[in-house]
Amino acid sequence: MSFWWSKHLLLWREAAEIVTVAFGLLAGLFLVMAPWDRHVPFLSAVWQGIWDNNYFAVRCTGVAAVMANPFLKGAVTGLGLVNILIALYLLVGRR
């Protein structure tokens, strides 16, 4: 026997899964592209140096030096790729 609210719960669960996948993809894309915004021409025109010109990098010179480190940029890019892979896994796992 199916209750009237069981359909609504399934719809909400499916909507939550779709939002989770979309957020994972967008956050992953941001983490992949943000550290390298100065090196990609179309990103530097749109984002205006979001990685280098944030509040902490402007106020604290130590933070700016750490954020300029290519190893940190690579680590953030790797986290973005992992985030994208998890979102794609969740998308494929839904089917």
mmCIF file with all atom_site columns, N, CA, C and O in Angstrom, residues 1-2 12-13 23 39 42 45-47 59 65 76 78:
data_model
loop_
_atom_site.group_PDB
_atom_site.id
_atom_site.type_symbol
_atom_site.label_atom_id
_atom_site.label_alt_id
_atom_site.label_comp_id
_atom_site.label_asym_id
_atom_site.label_entity_id
_atom_site.label_seq_id
_atom_site.pdbx_PDB_ins_code
_atom_site.Cartn_x
_atom_site.Cartn_y
_atom_site.Cartn_z
_atom_site.occupancy
_atom_site.B_iso_or_equiv
_atom_site.pdbx_formal_charge
_atom_site.auth_seq_id
_atom_site.auth_comp_id
_atom_site.auth_asym_id
_atom_site.auth_atom_id
_atom_site.pdbx_PDB_model_num
ATOM 1  N N  . MET A 1 1  ? 0.840  -1.173 0.000   1.00 0.00 ? 1  MET A N  1
ATOM 2  C CA . MET A 1 1  ? 0.000  0.000  0.000   1.00 0.00 ? 1  MET A CA 1
ATOM 3  C C  . MET A 1 1  ? 0.890  1.242  0.000   1.00 0.00 ? 1  MET A C  1
ATOM 4  O O  . MET A 1 1  ? 1.829  1.347  0.768   1.00 0.00 ? 1  MET A O  1
ATOM 5  N N  . SER A 1 2  ? 0.578  2.164  -0.870  1.00 0.00 ? 2  SER A N  1
ATOM 6  C CA . SER A 1 2  ? 1.382  3.369  -1.013  1.00 0.00 ? 2  SER A CA 1
ATOM 7  C C  . SER A 1 2  ? 0.655  4.557  -0.394  1.00 0.00 ? 2  SER A C  1
ATOM 8  O O  . SER A 1 2  ? -0.528 4.765  -0.639  1.00 0.00 ? 2  SER A O  1
ATOM 9  N N  . TRP A 1 12 ? 11.273 14.776 -3.731  1.00 0.00 ? 12 TRP A N  1
ATOM 10 C CA . TRP A 1 12 ? 12.219 15.602 -2.987  1.00 0.00 ? 12 TRP A CA 1
ATOM 11 C C  . TRP A 1 12 ? 13.602 14.960 -2.949  1.00 0.00 ? 12 TRP A C  1
ATOM 12 O O  . TRP A 1 12 ? 14.621 15.647 -3.035  1.00 0.00 ? 12 TRP A O  1
ATOM 13 N N  . ARG A 1 13 ? 13.632 13.644 -2.819  1.00 0.00 ? 13 ARG A N  1
ATOM 14 C CA . ARG A 1 13 ? 14.922 12.948 -2.797  1.00 0.00 ? 13 ARG A CA 1
ATOM 15 C C  . ARG A 1 13 ? 15.629 13.077 -4.142  1.00 0.00 ? 13 ARG A C  1
ATOM 16 O O  . ARG A 1 13 ? 16.839 13.325 -4.202  1.00 0.00 ? 13 ARG A O  1
ATOM 17 N N  . PHE A 1 23 ? 25.715 21.108 -7.714  1.00 0.00 ? 23 PHE A N  1
ATOM 18 C CA . PHE A 1 23 ? 26.620 21.850 -6.837  1.00 0.00 ? 23 PHE A CA 1
ATOM 19 C C  . PHE A 1 23 ? 28.026 21.262 -6.879  1.00 0.00 ? 23 PHE A C  1
ATOM 20 O O  . PHE A 1 23 ? 29.013 21.999 -6.898  1.00 0.00 ? 23 PHE A O  1
ATOM 21 N N  . HIS A 1 39 ? 46.223 32.888 -15.931 1.00 0.00 ? 39 HIS A N  1
ATOM 22 C CA . HIS A 1 39 ? 46.929 32.228 -17.023 1.00 0.00 ? 39 HIS A CA 1
ATOM 23 C C  . HIS A 1 39 ? 46.023 31.848 -18.186 1.00 0.00 ? 39 HIS A C  1
ATOM 24 O O  . HIS A 1 39 ? 46.512 31.432 -19.225 1.00 0.00 ? 39 HIS A O  1
ATOM 25 N N  . PHE A 1 42 ? 40.460 33.901 -21.363 1.00 0.00 ? 42 PHE A N  1
ATOM 26 C CA . PHE A 1 42 ? 39.032 34.186 -21.214 1.00 0.00 ? 42 PHE A CA 1
ATOM 27 C C  . PHE A 1 42 ? 38.606 34.256 -19.752 1.00 0.00 ? 42 PHE A C  1
ATOM 28 O O  . PHE A 1 42 ? 37.626 34.907 -19.421 1.00 0.00 ? 42 PHE A O  1
ATOM 29 N N  . ALA A 1 45 ? 39.602 37.847 -18.214 1.00 0.00 ? 45 ALA A N  1
ATOM 30 C CA . ALA A 1 45 ? 38.704 38.923 -18.629 1.00 0.00 ? 45 ALA A CA 1
ATOM 31 C C  . ALA A 1 45 ? 37.396 38.895 -17.846 1.00 0.00 ? 45 ALA A C  1
ATOM 32 O O  . ALA A 1 45 ? 36.789 39.930 -17.598 1.00 0.00 ? 45 ALA A O  1
ATOM 33 N N  . VAL A 1 46 ? 36.977 37.723 -17.423 1.00 0.00 ? 46 VAL A N  1
ATOM 34 C CA . VAL A 1 46 ? 35.684 37.577 -16.750 1.00 0.00 ? 46 VAL A CA 1
ATOM 35 C C  . VAL A 1 46 ? 35.823 37.686 -15.238 1.00 0.00 ? 46 VAL A C  1
ATOM 36 O O  . VAL A 1 46 ? 35.055 38.383 -14.579 1.00 0.00 ? 46 VAL A O  1
ATOM 37 N N  . TRP A 1 47 ? 36.809 37.030 -14.643 1.00 0.00 ? 47 TRP A N  1
ATOM 38 C CA . TRP A 1 47 ? 36.894 36.912 -13.195 1.00 0.00 ? 47 TRP A CA 1
ATOM 39 C C  . TRP A 1 47 ? 37.710 38.004 -12.539 1.00 0.00 ? 47 TRP A C  1
ATOM 40 O O  . TRP A 1 47 ? 37.647 38.189 -11.349 1.00 0.00 ? 47 TRP A O  1
ATOM 41 N N  . ARG A 1 59 ? 45.240 41.853 2.104   1.00 0.00 ? 59 ARG A N  1
ATOM 42 C CA . ARG A 1 59 ? 45.537 42.348 3.451   1.00 0.00 ? 59 ARG A CA 1
ATOM 43 C C  . ARG A 1 59 ? 46.788 41.732 4.072   1.00 0.00 ? 59 ARG A C  1
ATOM 44 O O  . ARG A 1 59 ? 47.487 42.382 4.819   1.00 0.00 ? 59 ARG A O  1
ATOM 45 N N  . ALA A 1 65 ? 51.722 35.235 -0.507  1.00 0.00 ? 65 ALA A N  1
ATOM 46 C CA . ALA A 1 65 ? 52.870 34.427 -0.920  1.00 0.00 ? 65 ALA A CA 1
ATOM 47 C C  . ALA A 1 65 ? 52.523 32.943 -0.966  1.00 0.00 ? 65 ALA A C  1
ATOM 48 O O  . ALA A 1 65 ? 52.950 32.227 -1.877  1.00 0.00 ? 65 ALA A O  1
ATOM 49 N N  . VAL A 1 76 ? 44.687 22.562 -5.008  1.00 0.00 ? 76 VAL A N  1
ATOM 50 C CA . VAL A 1 76 ? 43.299 23.031 -5.124  1.00 0.00 ? 76 VAL A CA 1
ATOM 51 C C  . VAL A 1 76 ? 42.678 22.525 -6.415  1.00 0.00 ? 76 VAL A C  1
ATOM 52 O O  . VAL A 1 76 ? 41.516 22.111 -6.443  1.00 0.00 ? 76 VAL A O  1
ATOM 53 N N  . GLY A 1 78 ? 43.510 19.755 -7.910  1.00 0.00 ? 78 GLY A N  1
ATOM 54 C CA . GLY A 1 78 ? 43.251 18.338 -7.675  1.00 0.00 ? 78 GLY A CA 1
ATOM 55 C C  . GLY A 1 78 ? 41.987 18.102 -6.872  1.00 0.00 ? 78 GLY A C  1
ATOM 56 O O  . GLY A 1 78 ? 41.214 17.181 -7.171  1.00 0.00 ? 78 GLY A O  1
#
